[in-house]
PDB file of C-alpha atoms and ligand atoms in Angstrom:
ATOM      1  CA  MET A   1     -92.444  54.988 -18.810  1.00 53.00           C
ATOM      2  CA  SER A   2     -93.234  57.261 -15.872  1.00 73.00           C
ATOM      3  CA  ASP A   3     -91.463  57.192 -12.511  1.00 82.00           C
ATOM      4  CA  LEU A   4     -94.647  55.833 -10.976  1.00 80.00           C
ATOM      5  CA  ASP A   5     -94.694  52.936 -13.443  1.00 86.00           C
ATOM      6  CA  ASP A   6     -91.065  52.222 -12.562  1.00 88.00           C
ATOM      7  CA  LEU A   7     -91.886  52.183  -8.871  1.00 91.00           C
ATOM      8  CA  TYR A   8     -94.873  49.891  -9.446  1.00 93.00           C
ATOM      9  CA  GLN A   9     -92.714  47.511 -11.506  1.00 94.00           C
ATOM     10  CA  GLU A  10     -90.120  47.449  -8.768  1.00 95.00           C
ATOM     11  CA  ILE A  11     -92.680  46.555  -6.084  1.00 96.00           C
ATOM     12  CA  ILE A  12     -94.120  43.750  -8.246  1.00 97.00           C
ATOM     13  CA  LEU A  13     -90.650  42.331  -8.932  1.00 96.00           C
ATOM     14  CA  ASP A  14     -89.705  42.546  -5.270  1.00 97.00           C
ATOM     15  CA  HIS A  15     -92.823  40.660  -4.173  1.00 98.00           C
ATOM     16  CA  SER A  16     -92.418  38.027  -6.891  1.00 97.00           C
ATOM     17  CA  LYS A  17     -88.813  37.368  -5.864  1.00 97.00           C
ATOM     18  CA  ARG A  18     -89.364  37.557  -2.127  1.00 97.00           C
ATOM     19  CA  PRO A  19     -93.021  36.689  -1.542  1.00 97.00           C
ATOM     20  CA  ARG A  20     -94.397  37.645   1.879  1.00 98.00           C
ATOM     21  CA  ASN A  21     -96.464  35.246   3.975  1.00 98.00           C
ATOM     22  CA  PHE A  22     -95.297  32.316   1.871  1.00 98.00           C
ATOM     23  CA  GLY A  23     -95.731  28.816   3.314  1.00 97.00           C
ATOM     24  CA  PRO A  24     -98.302  27.005   5.419  1.00 95.00           C
ATOM     25  CA  ILE A  25     -99.828  28.369   8.614  1.00 94.00           C
ATOM     26  CA  GLU A  26    -100.511  26.438  11.781  1.00 89.00           C
ATOM     27  CA  GLY A  27    -104.089  25.311  12.082  1.00 89.00           C
ATOM     28  CA  PRO A  28    -105.714  27.105   9.162  1.00 93.00           C
ATOM     29  CA  SER A  29    -109.490  27.407   9.525  1.00 91.00           C
ATOM     30  CA  SER A  30    -109.921  27.232   5.769  1.00 92.00           C
ATOM     31  CA  LYS A  31    -108.005  26.853   2.555  1.00 93.00           C
ATOM     32  CA  ALA A  32    -108.465  26.640  -1.182  1.00 95.00           C
ATOM     33  CA  GLU A  33    -106.435  25.797  -4.246  1.00 96.00           C
ATOM     34  CA  GLY A  34    -106.472  27.845  -7.408  1.00 97.00           C
ATOM     35  CA  TYR A  35    -105.227  27.178 -10.906  1.00 97.00           C
ATOM     36  CA  ASN A  36    -104.943  29.444 -13.918  1.00 97.00           C
ATOM     37  CA  PRO A  37    -104.649  27.122 -16.944  1.00 96.00           C
ATOM     38  CA  LEU A  38    -103.903  29.991 -19.328  1.00 95.00           C
ATOM     39  CA  CYS A  39    -100.572  30.639 -17.669  1.00 96.00           C
ATOM     40  CA  GLY A  40    -100.019  27.586 -15.456  1.00 97.00           C
ATOM     41  CA  ASP A  41    -100.135  29.567 -12.199  1.00 98.00           C
ATOM     42  CA  ARG A  42    -101.001  27.587  -9.066  1.00 98.00           C
ATOM     43  CA  VAL A  43    -101.816  29.112  -5.712  1.00 98.00           C
ATOM     44  CA  THR A  44    -102.963  27.626  -2.411  1.00 97.00           C
ATOM     45  CA  VAL A  45    -104.396  30.078   0.092  1.00 97.00           C
ATOM     46  CA  GLN A  46    -104.663  29.216   3.784  1.00 96.00           C
ATOM     47  CA  LEU A  47    -106.294  31.446   6.338  1.00 94.00           C
ATOM     48  CA  ARG A  48    -107.250  31.640   9.928  1.00 94.00           C
ATOM     49  CA  LEU A  49    -110.536  33.365  10.569  1.00 93.00           C
ATOM     50  CA  GLU A  50    -111.730  34.421  13.985  1.00 93.00           C
ATOM     51  CA  ASN A  51    -115.200  35.923  14.232  1.00 91.00           C
ATOM     52  CA  ASP A  52    -115.147  36.735  10.524  1.00 91.00           C
ATOM     53  CA  VAL A  53    -111.838  38.586  10.817  1.00 95.00           C
ATOM     54  CA  VAL A  54    -108.783  37.424   8.875  1.00 96.00           C
ATOM     55  CA  LYS A  55    -106.236  36.805  11.621  1.00 95.00           C
ATOM     56  CA  ASP A  56    -103.649  35.264   9.360  1.00 96.00           C
ATOM     57  CA  VAL A  57    -103.349  34.426   5.692  1.00 97.00           C
ATOM     58  CA  HIS A  58    -100.577  32.686   3.794  1.00 98.00           C
ATOM     59  CA  PHE A  59    -100.110  31.329   0.318  1.00 98.00           C
ATOM     60  CA  GLN A  60     -98.009  28.760  -1.479  1.00 98.00           C
ATOM     61  CA  GLY A  61     -97.593  27.988  -5.125  1.00 98.00           C
ATOM     62  CA  SER A  62     -95.707  28.750  -8.266  1.00 97.00           C
ATOM     63  CA  GLY A  63     -96.362  30.781 -11.333  1.00 97.00           C
ATOM     64  CA  CYS A  64     -95.476  33.944 -13.195  1.00 97.00           C
ATOM     65  CA  ALA A  65     -94.225  37.094 -11.483  1.00 96.00           C
ATOM     66  CA  ILE A  66     -97.640  38.774 -11.628  1.00 97.00           C
ATOM     67  CA  SER A  67     -99.449  35.858  -9.982  1.00 98.00           C
ATOM     68  CA  MET A  68     -96.891  35.491  -7.199  1.00 98.00           C
ATOM     69  CA  ALA A  69     -96.612  39.226  -6.510  1.00 98.00           C
ATOM     70  CA  SER A  70    -100.384  39.522  -6.468  1.00 98.00           C
ATOM     71  CA  ALA A  71    -100.737  36.694  -3.948  1.00 98.00           C
ATOM     72  CA  SER A  72     -97.997  38.209  -1.779  1.00 98.00           C
ATOM     73  CA  LEU A  73     -99.508  41.697  -1.767  1.00 98.00           C
ATOM     74  CA  MET A  74    -102.958  40.230  -1.211  1.00 98.00           C
ATOM     75  CA  THR A  75    -101.857  38.504   1.996  1.00 98.00           C
ATOM     76  CA  GLU A  76    -100.350  41.772   3.238  1.00 97.00           C
ATOM     77  CA  SER A  77    -103.568  43.625   2.487  1.00 97.00           C
ATOM     78  CA  LEU A  78    -105.900  41.194   4.208  1.00 97.00           C
ATOM     79  CA  LYS A  79    -104.700  40.843   7.759  1.00 95.00           C
ATOM     80  CA  GLY A  80    -107.168  42.283  10.212  1.00 96.00           C
ATOM     81  CA  LYS A  81    -109.868  42.687   7.559  1.00 96.00           C
ATOM     82  CA  THR A  82    -113.363  41.282   7.912  1.00 96.00           C
ATOM     83  CA  LYS A  83    -114.793  38.970   5.277  1.00 94.00           C
ATOM     84  CA  ALA A  84    -116.897  41.848   3.949  1.00 94.00           C
ATOM     85  CA  GLU A  85    -113.880  44.161   3.738  1.00 96.00           C
ATOM     86  CA  ALA A  86    -111.921  41.454   1.928  1.00 96.00           C
ATOM     87  CA  GLU A  87    -114.753  41.111  -0.571  1.00 94.00           C
ATOM     88  CA  GLY A  88    -114.773  44.897  -1.051  1.00 95.00           C
ATOM     89  CA  LEU A  89    -111.026  44.896  -1.721  1.00 96.00           C
ATOM     90  CA  PHE A  90    -111.419  42.153  -4.304  1.00 95.00           C
ATOM     91  CA  GLN A  91    -114.133  44.119  -6.098  1.00 95.00           C
ATOM     92  CA  GLY A  92    -112.060  47.288  -6.137  1.00 96.00           C
ATOM     93  CA  PHE A  93    -109.031  45.336  -7.339  1.00 97.00           C
ATOM     94  CA  HIS A  94    -111.019  43.673 -10.104  1.00 96.00           C
ATOM     95  CA  GLU A  95    -112.418  47.007 -11.294  1.00 96.00           C
ATOM     96  CA  LEU A  96    -108.898  48.429 -11.325  1.00 96.00           C
ATOM     97  CA  LEU A  97    -107.576  45.544 -13.436  1.00 95.00           C
ATOM     98  CA  THR A  98    -110.424  45.575 -15.924  1.00 93.00           C
ATOM     99  CA  GLY A  99    -110.322  49.349 -16.266  1.00 91.00           C
ATOM    100  CA  GLU A 100    -113.821  49.873 -14.894  1.00 91.00           C
ATOM    101  CA  ALA A 101    -112.486  52.181 -12.203  1.00 90.00           C
ATOM    102  CA  ASP A 102    -109.251  53.755 -11.031  1.00 90.00           C
ATOM    103  CA  ALA A 103    -107.542  52.737  -7.817  1.00 88.00           C
ATOM    104  CA  LYS A 104    -109.575  53.540  -4.736  1.00 89.00           C
ATOM    105  CA  PRO A 105    -107.608  54.727  -1.698  1.00 91.00           C
ATOM    106  CA  GLU A 106    -108.440  51.588   0.310  1.00 91.00           C
ATOM    107  CA  LEU A 107    -106.574  49.450  -2.229  1.00 95.00           C
ATOM    108  CA  GLY A 108    -103.286  50.867  -0.962  1.00 94.00           C
ATOM    109  CA  LYS A 109    -100.325  49.027  -2.462  1.00 95.00           C
ATOM    110  CA  LEU A 110    -102.604  46.914  -4.646  1.00 96.00           C
ATOM    111  CA  ALA A 111    -102.644  49.923  -6.990  1.00 95.00           C
ATOM    112  CA  VAL A 112     -99.279  48.712  -8.312  1.00 96.00           C
ATOM    113  CA  PHE A 113    -101.233  46.346 -10.570  1.00 96.00           C
ATOM    114  CA  SER A 114    -102.979  49.158 -12.443  1.00 94.00           C
ATOM    115  CA  GLY A 115    -100.701  48.550 -15.457  1.00 93.00           C
ATOM    116  CA  VAL A 116    -102.116  45.036 -15.857  1.00 94.00           C
ATOM    117  CA  ARG A 117    -105.214  46.490 -17.533  1.00 93.00           C
ATOM    118  CA  GLU A 118    -103.044  46.963 -20.644  1.00 92.00           C
ATOM    119  CA  TYR A 119    -102.561  43.186 -20.800  1.00 92.00           C
ATOM    120  CA  PRO A 120    -105.968  41.493 -20.540  1.00 90.00           C
ATOM    121  CA  ILE A 121    -104.452  37.994 -20.542  1.00 91.00           C
ATOM    122  CA  ARG A 122    -102.593  38.893 -17.343  1.00 95.00           C
ATOM    123  CA  VAL A 123    -105.755  39.830 -15.483  1.00 96.00           C
ATOM    124  CA  LYS A 124    -106.301  36.161 -14.628  1.00 96.00           C
ATOM    125  CA  CYS A 125    -102.766  35.916 -13.274  1.00 97.00           C
ATOM    126  CA  ALA A 126    -103.374  38.903 -11.021  1.00 97.00           C
ATOM    127  CA  THR A 127    -106.789  37.761  -9.794  1.00 97.00           C
ATOM    128  CA  LEU A 128    -105.994  34.050  -9.273  1.00 97.00           C
ATOM    129  CA  ALA A 129    -105.034  34.464  -5.615  1.00 98.00           C
ATOM    130  CA  TRP A 130    -108.172  36.524  -5.001  1.00 97.00           C
ATOM    131  CA  HIS A 131    -110.502  33.984  -6.593  1.00 96.00           C
ATOM    132  CA  THR A 132    -108.796  31.372  -4.452  1.00 96.00           C
ATOM    133  CA  LEU A 133    -109.215  33.512  -1.357  1.00 96.00           C
ATOM    134  CA  ARG A 134    -112.916  33.870  -2.087  1.00 94.00           C
ATOM    135  CA  ALA A 135    -113.261  30.107  -2.306  1.00 93.00           C
ATOM    136  CA  ALA A 136    -111.410  29.779   1.006  1.00 93.00           C
ATOM    137  CA  LEU A 137    -113.701  32.329   2.653  1.00 90.00           C
ATOM    138  CA  ARG A 138    -116.671  30.227   1.601  1.00 85.00           C
ATOM    139  CA  ASP A 139    -115.052  27.063   2.924  1.00 67.00           C
ATOM    140  CA  SER A 140    -116.856  26.502   6.187  1.00 57.00           C
ATOM    141  CA  GLU A 141    -116.792  22.725   6.341  1.00 54.00           C
ATOM    142  CA  GLY A 142    -113.031  22.397   6.356  1.00 57.00           C
ATOM    143  CA  GLN A 143    -113.029  21.044   2.828  1.00 61.00           C
ATOM    144  CA  THR A 144    -110.406  22.295   0.440  1.00 69.00           C
ATOM    145  CA  ARG A 145    -112.125  24.030  -2.421  1.00 76.00           C
ATOM    146  CA  GLN A 146    -110.584  24.156  -5.845  1.00 82.00           C
ATOM    147  CA  VAL A 147    -111.054  26.973  -8.286  1.00 85.00           C
ATOM    148  CA  SER A 148    -109.984  27.490 -11.841  1.00 85.00           C
ATOM    149  CA  THR A 149    -109.999  30.832 -13.608  1.00 82.00           C
ATOM    150  CA  GLU A 150    -111.586  29.239 -16.689  1.00 70.00           C
TER     151      GLU A 150
HETATM  152 ZN1  LIG B   1     -99.527  34.038 -14.806  1.00 57.93          ZN
END
């Protein structure tokens, strides 16, 4: 294993043990719940949007290390981003995980999940929070949307 792989592993473990932006936020403007039946991961994403900009985003849930670390790093990556930028990040992240493309510079720390492409079953763990985010971004009526990766 390379030093870079070691570093990536360490970041994923750190975020799975000490998730950032974990817990509810005050007055979320939208939220969604996600479930990955293949692994049993559950994630709720809450966000506060102002003029299409993500002002705050938190998550709650439980699941494997990959799903929790992914949700944690996602929340860190999204603050201050517009809806369109968030969508762009998700696309770049998805291409990275499925091996369609290498990490683009704008992905930043999300590149730590590049090793997941070796484990296709884990792709759903890593993308669960993002699918849930997408559902939350589409939630304009204040209804809680539910998504499943299947
Ligand atoms: Zn999982």
